[in-house]
Coordinates of C-alpha atoms in Angstrom, one line a residue:
M458 CA 6.4 27.2 -31.4
S459 CA 9.7 28.6 -30.2
R460 CA 12.8 27.5 -31.5
R461 CA 15.0 28.3 -28.4
P462 CA 13.9 24.9 -26.7
G463 CA 14.8 22.9 -29.8
R464 CA 18.3 24.8 -29.9
R465 CA 18.7 23.8 -26.3
V466 CA 18.2 20.2 -27.0
V467 CA 20.6 20.4 -30.2
R468 CA 23.2 22.1 -28.2
G469 CA 22.8 19.3 -25.4
V470 CA 23.1 16.5 -28.2
L471 CA 26.2 18.3 -29.3
H472 CA 27.8 18.3 -25.9
L473 CA 26.7 14.6 -25.6
A474 CA 28.5 13.9 -29.0
L475 CA 31.6 15.7 -28.1
G476 CA 31.8 13.9 -24.8
L477 CA 31.3 10.7 -26.1
A478 CA 34.0 11.3 -29.0
A479 CA 36.4 12.6 -26.2
W480 CA 36.0 9.2 -24.6
D481 CA 38.0 7.8 -27.6
T482 CA 40.8 10.0 -27.4
P483 CA 44.1 8.7 -25.7
V484 CA 44.5 11.6 -23.6
L485 CA 41.1 11.5 -21.9
A486 CA 41.6 7.5 -21.7
Q487 CA 44.9 8.1 -19.6
D488 CA 42.9 10.6 -17.2
T489 CA 40.5 8.0 -16.9
A490 CA 42.5 5.2 -16.0
A491 CA 44.5 7.3 -13.8
Q492 CA 41.3 7.8 -11.9
G493 CA 40.8 4.1 -11.5
P494 CA 39.3 1.4 -13.9
A495 CA 36.3 0.6 -11.6
A496 CA 34.9 4.3 -12.2
A497 CA 35.5 4.1 -16.0
E498 CA 33.6 0.7 -16.1
S499 CA 30.7 1.8 -14.3
V500 CA 30.0 4.9 -16.5
D501 CA 30.3 2.7 -19.6
Q502 CA 27.5 0.4 -18.1
V503 CA 24.9 2.9 -17.7
T504 CA 22.3 2.6 -20.3
A505 CA 18.5 3.3 -20.8
P506 CA 16.0 1.7 -23.2
V507 CA 14.2 3.7 -26.0
V508 CA 10.5 2.1 -25.7
L509 CA 7.7 3.0 -27.8
D510 CA 4.3 1.4 -27.2
G511 CA 5.7 -1.2 -24.7
I512 CA 8.6 -2.1 -27.3
T513 CA 12.0 -1.6 -26.6
L514 CA 13.9 -0.4 -30.1
F515 CA 17.5 0.0 -28.8
R516 CA 19.4 1.4 -25.6
V517 CA 21.4 4.4 -25.4
R518 CA 24.2 5.5 -23.1
G519 CA 25.0 9.0 -21.5
V520 CA 27.2 11.1 -19.6
S521 CA 27.0 12.8 -16.3
A522 CA 25.9 16.0 -17.9
F523 CA 23.5 14.3 -20.1
P524 CA 22.2 11.0 -18.4
A525 CA 20.9 8.1 -20.5
E526 CA 17.3 8.2 -19.2
R527 CA 17.2 12.0 -20.3
R528 CA 18.7 11.2 -23.7
A529 CA 16.2 8.0 -24.3
S530 CA 13.3 10.1 -23.2
E531 CA 14.1 12.9 -25.7
I532 CA 14.7 10.3 -28.6
I533 CA 11.2 8.7 -27.6
A534 CA 9.4 12.1 -27.7
R535 CA 10.8 12.9 -31.2
I536 CA 10.1 9.4 -32.5
A537 CA 6.4 9.7 -31.1
T538 CA 5.9 13.1 -32.6
L539 CA 7.1 12.1 -36.2
A540 CA 4.8 8.8 -35.9
A541 CA 1.5 11.1 -35.1
D542 CA 2.3 13.1 -38.2
R543 CA 0.8 10.7 -40.8
T544 CA 1.7 13.3 -43.6
F545 CA 5.3 12.2 -43.4
P546 CA 6.3 8.9 -44.8
A547 CA 8.3 6.5 -42.4
E548 CA 10.3 5.3 -45.4
S549 CA 12.1 8.5 -45.9
L550 CA 14.3 8.3 -42.7
V551 CA 18.0 8.5 -43.8
V552 CA 21.4 8.1 -42.0
Q553 CA 23.8 11.1 -42.4
E554 CA 27.2 10.8 -41.3
T555 CA 28.9 13.7 -39.2
P556 CA 32.3 14.2 -37.8
F557 CA 31.1 13.3 -34.4
G558 CA 28.6 10.4 -35.5
S559 CA 25.9 9.1 -37.6
E560 CA 22.4 10.9 -37.4
V561 CA 19.2 9.6 -38.2
V562 CA 17.3 12.2 -39.9
A563 CA 13.8 12.6 -41.2
G564 CA 12.8 15.3 -43.6
G565 CA 15.5 17.7 -42.4
R566 CA 14.6 17.0 -38.7
R567 CA 17.1 15.2 -36.6
L568 CA 15.8 12.4 -34.7
F569 CA 18.8 11.1 -32.7
A570 CA 22.6 10.2 -33.3
V571 CA 24.8 7.3 -33.0
F572 CA 28.4 7.4 -31.6
D573 CA 31.2 5.2 -31.4
A574 CA 30.7 4.7 -27.9
D575 CA 27.3 3.2 -28.7
A576 CA 28.5 1.2 -31.2
R577 CA 31.5 -0.1 -28.9
L578 CA 28.4 -1.3 -26.6
E579 CA 26.9 -3.3 -29.1
G580 CA 30.3 -4.6 -30.6
V581 CA 29.6 -3.4 -34.3
R582 CA 30.6 -0.5 -36.6
R583 CA 28.9 2.7 -36.0
P584 CA 27.3 3.0 -39.6
V585 CA 25.9 -0.5 -39.3
L586 CA 24.4 0.2 -35.9
A587 CA 23.0 3.5 -37.2
E588 CA 21.4 1.7 -40.1
V589 CA 20.0 -0.9 -37.7
Y590 CA 18.5 1.6 -35.7
R591 CA 16.9 3.4 -38.4
G592 CA 15.1 0.2 -39.7
R593 CA 13.9 -0.1 -36.2
V594 CA 12.4 3.2 -36.1
E595 CA 10.8 2.9 -39.4
E596 CA 9.1 -0.3 -38.2
A597 CA 8.0 1.3 -35.0
I598 CA 6.4 4.4 -36.7
Q599 CA 4.6 2.0 -39.0
R600 CA 3.3 0.1 -36.0
F601 CA 2.4 3.1 -34.2
R602 CA 0.3 4.4 -36.8
H603 CA -1.2 1.0 -37.6
D604 CA -2.2 0.4 -34.2
R605 CA -4.2 3.8 -33.7
D606 CA -5.9 3.5 -37.2
G607 CA -9.7 3.2 -36.5
S608 CA -10.2 -0.1 -38.5
V609 CA -7.8 -1.8 -35.9
L610 CA -9.0 -0.1 -32.7
W611 CA -12.7 -0.7 -33.1
P612 CA -12.3 -4.5 -33.9
N613 CA -9.8 -4.8 -31.0
A614 CA -12.4 -3.0 -28.6
A615 CA -14.9 -5.5 -29.5
R616 CA -12.6 -8.4 -28.8
A617 CA -11.8 -6.6 -25.4
L618 CA -15.5 -6.6 -24.6
A619 CA -16.1 -10.2 -25.7
A620 CA -12.9 -11.4 -23.5
T621 CA -14.7 -9.3 -20.5
L622 CA -17.9 -11.0 -20.9
L623 CA -16.1 -14.4 -21.4
L624 CA -14.3 -13.9 -18.2
A625 CA -17.6 -12.9 -16.3
L626 CA -19.2 -16.1 -17.7
A627 CA -16.3 -18.4 -16.8
I628 CA -16.4 -17.1 -13.1
W629 CA -20.1 -17.7 -12.9
L630 CA -19.8 -21.1 -14.3
G631 CA -16.6 -21.8 -12.1
R632 CA -18.4 -20.8 -8.7
R633 CA -21.6 -23.0 -9.7
A634 CA -19.2 -26.0 -10.6
L635 CA -17.3 -25.6 -7.3
R636 CA -20.7 -25.5 -5.1
L637 CA -21.9 -28.6 -7.2
L638 CA -18.6 -30.6 -6.7
R639 CA -18.5 -29.8 -2.9
A640 CA -22.4 -30.8 -2.5
T641 CA -21.3 -34.1 -4.4
L642 CA -18.4 -34.9 -2.3
E643 CA -20.2 -34.1 0.7
H644 CA -23.1 -36.4 -0.1
R645 CA -21.3 -39.5 -1.5
Y646 CA -17.9 -39.2 0.3
R647 CA -18.3 -37.4 3.6
P648 CA -19.3 -40.8 5.6
R649 CA -16.3 -42.7 3.9
V650 CA -13.6 -40.5 5.4
K651 CA -12.3 -41.9 8.6
N652 CA -9.8 -41.1 11.4
V653 CA -6.3 -42.1 10.3
Q654 CA -4.7 -43.9 13.3
L655 CA -1.6 -45.9 14.2
G656 CA -2.8 -48.7 16.1
T657 CA -4.7 -47.0 19.3
V658 CA -3.2 -43.7 18.8
E659 CA -5.1 -41.2 16.4
I660 CA -2.9 -39.5 14.1
V661 CA -5.5 -37.3 12.1
R662 CA -9.1 -36.9 12.9
A663 CA -11.6 -37.3 9.9
E664 CA -12.7 -33.7 10.3
Q665 CA -9.3 -32.5 9.9
L666 CA -9.1 -34.5 6.7
W667 CA -12.5 -33.2 5.5
H668 CA -11.5 -29.6 6.0
G669 CA -8.0 -30.2 4.5
L670 CA -10.0 -31.3 1.2
H671 CA -12.2 -28.5 1.4
R672 CA -9.2 -26.2 1.5
A673 CA -7.5 -27.8 -1.2
L674 CA -10.5 -27.3 -3.5
G675 CA -10.8 -23.9 -2.8
M676 CA -7.1 -23.3 -3.4
V677 CA -7.3 -25.0 -6.7
A678 CA -10.4 -22.9 -7.6
L679 CA -8.5 -19.7 -6.7
L680 CA -5.6 -20.8 -8.6
L681 CA -7.7 -21.3 -11.7
G682 CA -9.3 -18.0 -11.2
L683 CA -6.0 -16.1 -11.0
L684 CA -4.7 -17.9 -14.3
A685 CA -7.9 -16.9 -16.1
G686 CA -7.3 -13.3 -14.7
Y687 CA -3.8 -13.2 -15.9
L688 CA -4.9 -14.7 -19.3
Y689 CA -7.6 -12.0 -19.8
L690 CA -5.3 -9.1 -18.7
D691 CA -2.5 -10.3 -20.9
Y692 CA -4.7 -10.6 -23.8
V693 CA -6.7 -7.1 -23.5
L694 CA -3.6 -5.0 -22.5
H695 CA -1.9 -6.1 -25.8
L696 CA -4.7 -5.0 -28.0
F697 CA -4.2 -1.4 -27.4
P698 CA -1.2 0.6 -27.8
W699 CA -1.5 2.6 -24.8
T700 CA -1.5 -0.4 -22.4
R701 CA 0.8 -2.7 -24.5
A702 CA 3.7 -1.5 -22.2
L703 CA 1.7 -2.7 -19.1
G704 CA 0.8 -5.9 -20.6
N705 CA 4.4 -6.7 -21.6
S706 CA 5.5 -6.0 -18.0
L707 CA 2.6 -8.3 -16.6
S708 CA 4.5 -11.6 -17.4
P709 CA 7.8 -10.5 -15.7
V710 CA 6.0 -9.0 -12.9
L711 CA 3.7 -11.7 -12.0
L712 CA 5.3 -14.9 -13.5
G713 CA 8.8 -13.8 -12.6
P714 CA 8.1 -14.4 -8.8
L715 CA 6.2 -17.5 -9.6
A716 CA 8.9 -18.9 -11.7
T717 CA 11.2 -18.1 -8.8
L718 CA 8.9 -19.9 -6.4
G719 CA 8.5 -23.0 -8.4
T720 CA 12.2 -23.3 -8.7
G721 CA 12.6 -22.8 -5.1
A722 CA 9.9 -25.4 -4.3
I723 CA 11.4 -27.8 -6.6
R724 CA 14.8 -27.5 -5.0
F725 CA 13.1 -27.6 -1.4
I726 CA 11.2 -31.0 -2.2
P727 CA 13.8 -33.0 -0.4
D728 CA 13.8 -30.8 2.8
L729 CA 10.0 -30.6 2.6
V730 CA 9.7 -34.4 2.7
F731 CA 12.1 -34.4 5.5
L732 CA 10.2 -31.7 7.5
V733 CA 6.8 -33.6 7.0
I734 CA 8.1 -36.8 8.3
L735 CA 9.9 -34.9 11.1
A736 CA 6.3 -33.1 12.0
L737 CA 4.5 -36.3 11.7
L738 CA 7.0 -38.0 14.2
T739 CA 6.8 -35.2 16.4
R740 CA 3.0 -35.1 16.5
F741 CA 2.9 -39.0 17.2
L742 CA 5.5 -38.5 20.0
M743 CA 3.7 -35.6 21.5
K744 CA 0.4 -37.7 21.6
L745 CA 2.2 -40.6 23.1
V746 CA 3.6 -38.2 25.8
R747 CA -0.1 -37.2 26.5
L748 CA -1.4 -40.6 26.8
F749 CA 1.5 -41.6 29.2
F750 CA 1.0 -38.7 31.4
R751 CA -2.8 -38.8 31.4
G752 CA -2.5 -42.2 32.6
V753 CA -0.1 -41.3 35.4
R754 CA -2.7 -38.6 36.4
D755 CA -5.7 -40.9 36.3
G756 CA -3.8 -43.5 38.2
T757 CA -4.0 -46.2 35.4
L758 CA -0.1 -46.0 35.5
T759 CA 1.8 -45.5 38.6
L760 CA 5.7 -44.6 39.2
S761 CA 7.4 -45.0 42.3
G762 CA 8.0 -41.6 44.1
F763 CA 5.8 -39.8 41.2
E764 CA 2.9 -38.0 42.6
P765 CA -0.2 -37.9 40.2
D766 CA -0.5 -34.1 40.7
W767 CA 3.0 -33.9 38.6
A768 CA 1.6 -35.4 35.9
L769 CA 0.3 -32.3 34.0
P770 CA 3.3 -30.0 34.7
T771 CA 5.7 -32.6 33.8
E772 CA 3.9 -33.3 30.5
R773 CA 4.0 -29.8 29.6
I774 CA 7.7 -29.7 30.3
V775 CA 8.5 -32.8 28.0
R776 CA 6.1 -31.5 25.3
L777 CA 8.2 -28.3 25.2
L778 CA 11.4 -30.3 25.0
V779 CA 10.1 -32.5 22.4
V780 CA 9.1 -29.3 20.3
A781 CA 12.4 -27.5 21.1
F782 CA 14.2 -30.5 19.8
A783 CA 12.2 -30.9 16.5
L784 CA 12.7 -27.2 15.9
V785 CA 16.7 -27.7 16.3
V786 CA 16.6 -30.4 14.1
A787 CA 14.6 -28.8 11.6
Y788 CA 16.1 -25.4 11.3
P789 CA 18.9 -26.3 9.0
H790 CA 16.3 -27.5 6.6
I791 CA 14.2 -24.3 6.5
P792 CA 14.3 -22.5 3.4
G793 CA 16.5 -19.2 3.9
S794 CA 17.6 -20.3 7.2
G795 CA 21.3 -19.5 6.4
S796 CA 20.5 -16.1 5.2
E797 CA 21.4 -12.9 6.9
A798 CA 17.9 -11.7 6.7
F799 CA 16.7 -14.7 8.4
K800 CA 19.3 -14.5 11.1
G801 CA 18.4 -10.8 11.5
I802 CA 14.7 -11.6 12.0
T803 CA 15.5 -14.2 14.3
L804 CA 17.9 -12.0 16.4
I805 CA 15.2 -9.2 16.5
I806 CA 12.6 -11.6 17.8
G807 CA 14.8 -12.9 20.4
L808 CA 15.6 -9.4 21.5
I809 CA 11.9 -8.5 21.8
F810 CA 11.2 -11.6 23.7
S811 CA 13.9 -11.2 26.0
L812 CA 13.4 -7.5 26.6
G813 CA 9.7 -7.4 26.6
S814 CA 8.7 -10.4 28.7
P815 CA 10.8 -11.5 31.5
S816 CA 7.9 -11.3 34.1
V817 CA 5.9 -13.7 31.7
I818 CA 8.7 -16.1 31.4
G819 CA 9.2 -16.0 35.2
N820 CA 5.5 -16.6 35.9
M821 CA 5.6 -19.4 33.4
V822 CA 8.6 -21.2 35.1
A823 CA 7.1 -20.4 38.5
G824 CA 3.6 -21.9 37.3
Q825 CA 5.4 -25.1 36.5
S826 CA 7.2 -25.4 39.7
L827 CA 4.1 -24.9 41.9
A828 CA 2.9 -28.4 41.3
F829 CA 6.2 -29.8 42.2
R830 CA 6.4 -27.8 45.3
R831 CA 2.7 -29.2 46.4
A832 CA 2.0 -26.1 48.3
F833 CA -1.6 -26.4 47.5
K834 CA -4.0 -27.7 44.9
V835 CA -7.5 -26.9 43.4
G836 CA -10.1 -26.8 46.2
D837 CA -7.6 -25.8 49.2
R838 CA -8.2 -22.7 51.2
I839 CA -4.9 -20.9 51.3
K840 CA -3.5 -17.6 52.4
I841 CA -0.9 -15.6 50.3
G842 CA 0.2 -12.2 51.8
E843 CA -2.9 -10.7 52.7
H844 CA -5.4 -12.5 50.6
I845 CA -7.4 -15.6 51.7
G846 CA -9.4 -17.9 49.2
D847 CA -10.0 -21.1 47.8
V848 CA -8.2 -22.1 45.0
E849 CA -10.3 -22.0 41.8
Q850 CA -7.7 -22.6 39.0
M851 CA -3.7 -22.9 38.5
R852 CA -2.8 -21.6 35.1
L853 CA 0.6 -21.3 33.5
L854 CA 0.9 -17.8 34.5
S855 CA -1.5 -17.0 37.4
T856 CA -3.5 -18.6 40.2
Y857 CA -7.0 -17.8 40.7
L858 CA -8.6 -17.6 44.4
R859 CA -12.2 -17.2 45.2
S860 CA -12.6 -15.2 48.3
P861 CA -14.8 -15.7 51.1
K862 CA -16.6 -12.7 50.0
N863 CA -17.2 -14.3 46.5
E864 CA -14.3 -12.1 45.0
Q865 CA -11.9 -13.5 42.2
I866 CA -8.5 -12.8 43.3
V867 CA -5.7 -13.4 40.6
I868 CA -2.2 -13.6 41.9
P869 CA 1.1 -14.0 39.5
N870 CA 2.8 -17.4 40.1
Q871 CA 6.3 -15.7 40.5
L872 CA 4.8 -13.7 43.4
I873 CA 3.7 -17.1 44.9
V874 CA 6.7 -18.7 44.5
N875 CA 8.7 -15.8 46.1
G876 CA 6.4 -15.6 49.1
E877 CA 5.0 -17.7 51.8
V878 CA 1.6 -19.7 51.3
V879 CA -0.2 -20.7 54.3
N880 CA -2.6 -23.6 53.4
Y881 CA -5.4 -24.4 55.9
S882 CA -6.7 -27.3 54.1
T883 CA -3.7 -29.9 53.8
L884 CA -3.4 -30.8 57.6
A885 CA -6.9 -30.2 58.4
R886 CA -7.8 -33.4 56.6
D887 CA -6.1 -35.5 59.1
G888 CA -5.6 -33.9 62.6
G889 CA -8.0 -30.7 62.1
L890 CA -7.3 -27.1 61.7
I891 CA -7.0 -25.3 64.9
L892 CA -8.8 -21.9 65.4
H893 CA -7.8 -19.7 68.0
T894 CA -8.9 -16.2 69.6
I895 CA -7.8 -14.4 72.6
V896 CA -9.5 -12.3 75.3
G897 CA -8.1 -10.3 78.1
I898 CA -9.4 -11.0 81.6
G899 CA -8.6 -9.1 85.0
Y900 CA -6.3 -10.7 87.5
E901 CA -9.3 -10.7 90.2
T902 CA -10.9 -13.6 88.0
P903 CA -9.7 -17.0 88.9
W904 CA -7.8 -18.5 85.7
R905 CA -9.5 -21.9 86.3
Q906 CA -13.1 -20.1 85.8
V907 CA -11.8 -18.2 83.1
E908 CA -10.7 -21.3 81.3
A909 CA -14.0 -23.2 82.0
M910 CA -16.1 -20.6 80.7
L911 CA -14.0 -20.4 77.5
L912 CA -14.1 -24.3 77.2
E913 CA -18.0 -24.0 77.8
A914 CA -18.2 -21.3 75.0
A915 CA -16.3 -23.8 72.7
G916 CA -18.9 -26.7 73.6
R917 CA -21.6 -24.5 72.6
T918 CA -20.2 -23.8 69.2
Q919 CA -21.5 -26.1 66.5
G920 CA -19.2 -27.2 64.1
I921 CA -16.2 -27.7 66.1
L922 CA -14.6 -30.8 66.8
Q923 CA -14.9 -32.2 70.2
Q924 CA -11.9 -34.8 69.4
P925 CA -9.2 -33.5 69.8
S926 CA -10.7 -31.6 72.6
P927 CA -10.6 -27.8 72.9
F928 CA -7.8 -26.5 75.1
V929 CA -7.0 -23.0 76.5
L930 CA -3.5 -21.3 76.9
Q931 CA -2.5 -18.5 78.7
K932 CA -0.5 -16.4 76.3
A933 CA 0.8 -13.6 78.5
L934 CA 0.5 -11.9 81.8
G935 CA -0.1 -8.3 80.8
N936 CA 0.1 -5.1 82.9
F937 CA -3.7 -4.9 83.5
A938 CA -5.0 -8.3 82.3
V939 CA -4.3 -12.0 81.7
D940 CA -4.3 -12.9 78.0
Y941 CA -6.2 -16.4 77.4
Q942 CA -6.2 -18.1 74.0
I943 CA -9.2 -20.6 73.4
N944 CA -8.2 -23.1 70.8
V945 CA -10.4 -25.4 69.0
Y946 CA -10.5 -27.8 66.1
C947 CA -12.3 -27.8 62.9
D948 CA -12.0 -30.2 59.9
N949 CA -13.8 -27.8 57.3
P950 CA -11.3 -24.8 56.5
R951 CA -14.0 -23.1 54.6
A952 CA -16.1 -22.6 57.6
M953 CA -13.6 -21.1 59.8
F954 CA -14.7 -17.5 59.5
P955 CA -18.4 -18.5 60.5
L956 CA -17.0 -20.6 63.2
Y957 CA -14.8 -17.6 64.8
S958 CA -18.1 -15.6 64.4
A959 CA -20.2 -18.3 66.4
L960 CA -17.2 -18.9 68.9
H961 CA -17.1 -15.0 69.6
R962 CA -20.9 -15.0 70.2
N963 CA -20.8 -17.8 72.7
I964 CA -17.9 -16.3 74.5
L965 CA -19.5 -13.3 75.0
D966 CA -22.8 -15.0 76.1
V967 CA -21.0 -17.2 78.8
F968 CA -19.0 -14.3 80.2
N969 CA -21.9 -12.3 80.4
E970 CA -23.8 -15.1 82.3
Y971 CA -21.2 -15.4 84.8
D972 CA -20.8 -11.6 85.2
V973 CA -17.2 -11.6 84.3
Q974 CA -15.8 -8.5 82.4
I975 CA -13.7 -8.9 79.4
M976 CA -10.7 -6.2 79.7
T977 CA -9.7 -6.4 75.8
P978 CA -8.7 -4.2 74.1
A979 CA -7.5 -1.8 76.9
Y980 CA -7.8 -1.0 80.5
E981 CA -7.4 2.4 82.3
G982 CA -9.2 1.7 85.8
D983 CA -11.9 -0.3 87.6
P984 CA -15.2 0.9 86.5
E985 CA -18.1 1.5 89.2
Q986 CA -19.8 -1.4 87.6
P987 CA -18.9 -4.6 85.7
K988 CA -18.7 -3.9 82.1
V989 CA -21.1 -7.0 81.3
V990 CA -24.5 -7.4 79.6
P991 CA -27.3 -8.3 82.1
R992 CA -29.5 -11.2 80.7
E993 CA -32.6 -9.1 80.5
Q994 CA -30.9 -6.8 77.8
W995 CA -29.5 -9.8 75.7
Y996 CA -32.4 -9.3 73.2
A997 CA -32.9 -5.3 73.4
S998 CA -34.3 -3.6 70.3
P999 CA -33.8 -4.2 67.2
A1000 CA -32.6 -7.8 68.2
E1001 CA -35.5 -10.3 68.1
N1002 CA -36.4 -12.6 71.0
G1003 CA -35.0 -15.7 71.9
S1004 CA -37.3 -17.9 69.9
Q1005 CA -36.3 -16.3 66.6
S1006 CA -32.4 -15.7 67.5
G1007 CA -29.9 -18.0 65.8
V1008 CA -27.9 -17.8 69.2
R1009 CA -29.6 -18.4 72.5
R1010 CA -28.2 -19.4 75.9
G1011 CA -27.5 -22.9 75.9
E1012 CA -28.0 -23.2 71.9
S1013 CA -25.1 -24.1 69.7
G1014 CA -24.9 -23.1 66.2
V1015 CA -23.6 -21.0 63.5
V1016 CA -25.8 -18.5 61.6
G1017 CA -24.7 -18.0 58.1
A1018 CA -26.4 -14.8 57.6
G1019 CA -25.2 -13.0 60.6
S1020 CA -21.7 -14.1 60.1
P1021 CA -19.2 -11.2 59.2
E1022 CA -18.2 -13.2 56.1
G1023 CA -21.7 -14.1 54.7
V1024 CA -20.6 -17.7 54.2
V1025 CA -22.2 -20.8 55.7
P1026 CA -20.1 -23.4 56.6
S1027 CA -20.5 -26.5 54.9

């Protein structure tokens, strides 16, 4: 082995000794004071432990050029090398005094030095501290050799194996005991668990209590398993010197947080009791709110000026206010609510919520306001923008329509609130819905004849109300034709498209019967022959004959299969 690394280490230690000794001189002390007392104090507090086989022997300090961690690691390496050499007696360690400090020497080999700065850190004289360190190193060397002896390792290995088998047996027995306990509880006590009620108001259901009991048993079993695992690891890791350091750190790593949690839980008990009571009161109040508004919606309770349709959205608003008030009251009692971390998380969540979901909030507010607007309700046929359909569902964010072609149309509530809604069903229940269509007829045809033909076509259409009676309006006197509008009543808005189709068929038939030409959509000049369909061509191929046709002269009816919307009116 080369001697150069050893000389480098010695040179480093000598530099450290010179530096530590220089700290004692008044001149450098004045320089340090001039730099600031805070800097000197921070340097004095930098120490590192000398640990062998998981046991801390002592702590050492360092300087910026030779940090405490490096000094401790080199001391540990020398002690471990000396302990591994069984030919060297541990009792031969001695302390030698030098101008720079006290050195612990083993057979002429220097292990480490103790300086005045180290002694000041412990508050004792340097020779006394060096003797104490020597004794600690001697005990560590003896323990190091003892723990690695075959007469100790093999019995410890047998104990570790026995502990492993015992842990496996305990887990197996614990699982069987847990299943047996659950089966016994299910057989004997399940029928005895009843709902928790306050008068007629249900507080907690029996099923919830039973599931809570099962979760509690599972939690207890888990805690017992974790405890058994901790005891096993703590025992086995301390049996061997190579894992003893991990075993020593097991307790502070695992039990330290548990102790902190336990202490915090004990301090939190008064606030926990308050939060539990607040939660029960909030739950009870929300159930009362639900019962009240369900009664209003079902008609068992009546409020003057309050529509039953308003019950569900009002219930949602009141429940939201109850929850918000409960959160405001509970906030000061939540653990860590006053910490900066909690405030930061709350701020981030609020920022994400405000930036990422403005449309969601807008749709939610719009969904609540729809019921109060009374623009429509489930089952109505409405028109929103260019979409026509029957209202299937009114959700918090969107409204669902079923189109006449059996398509589902999802419309955001915010779009409904900001736009126009045409409701075909609201007034149709009382006065009927007016269906209308326009035809253009030339000026040479008497207007009385045209109106009579339109009224006859309306009379042939089944499903149209005769009271109120259909009527005709002359909408405009155009350049080449007069626009006549036939208006009819129906009480079933869902049949409006089949009725339109049937009305248009009958209008064509009537005008063909009386040889009157319809000028719509445009007129360029009088044709040589009137543009009408002769009676003998009404059922030209591939049309069927009159006995099989759904629309014949003088027959009134609506054919669902032939309607453009494919919907049979109900």
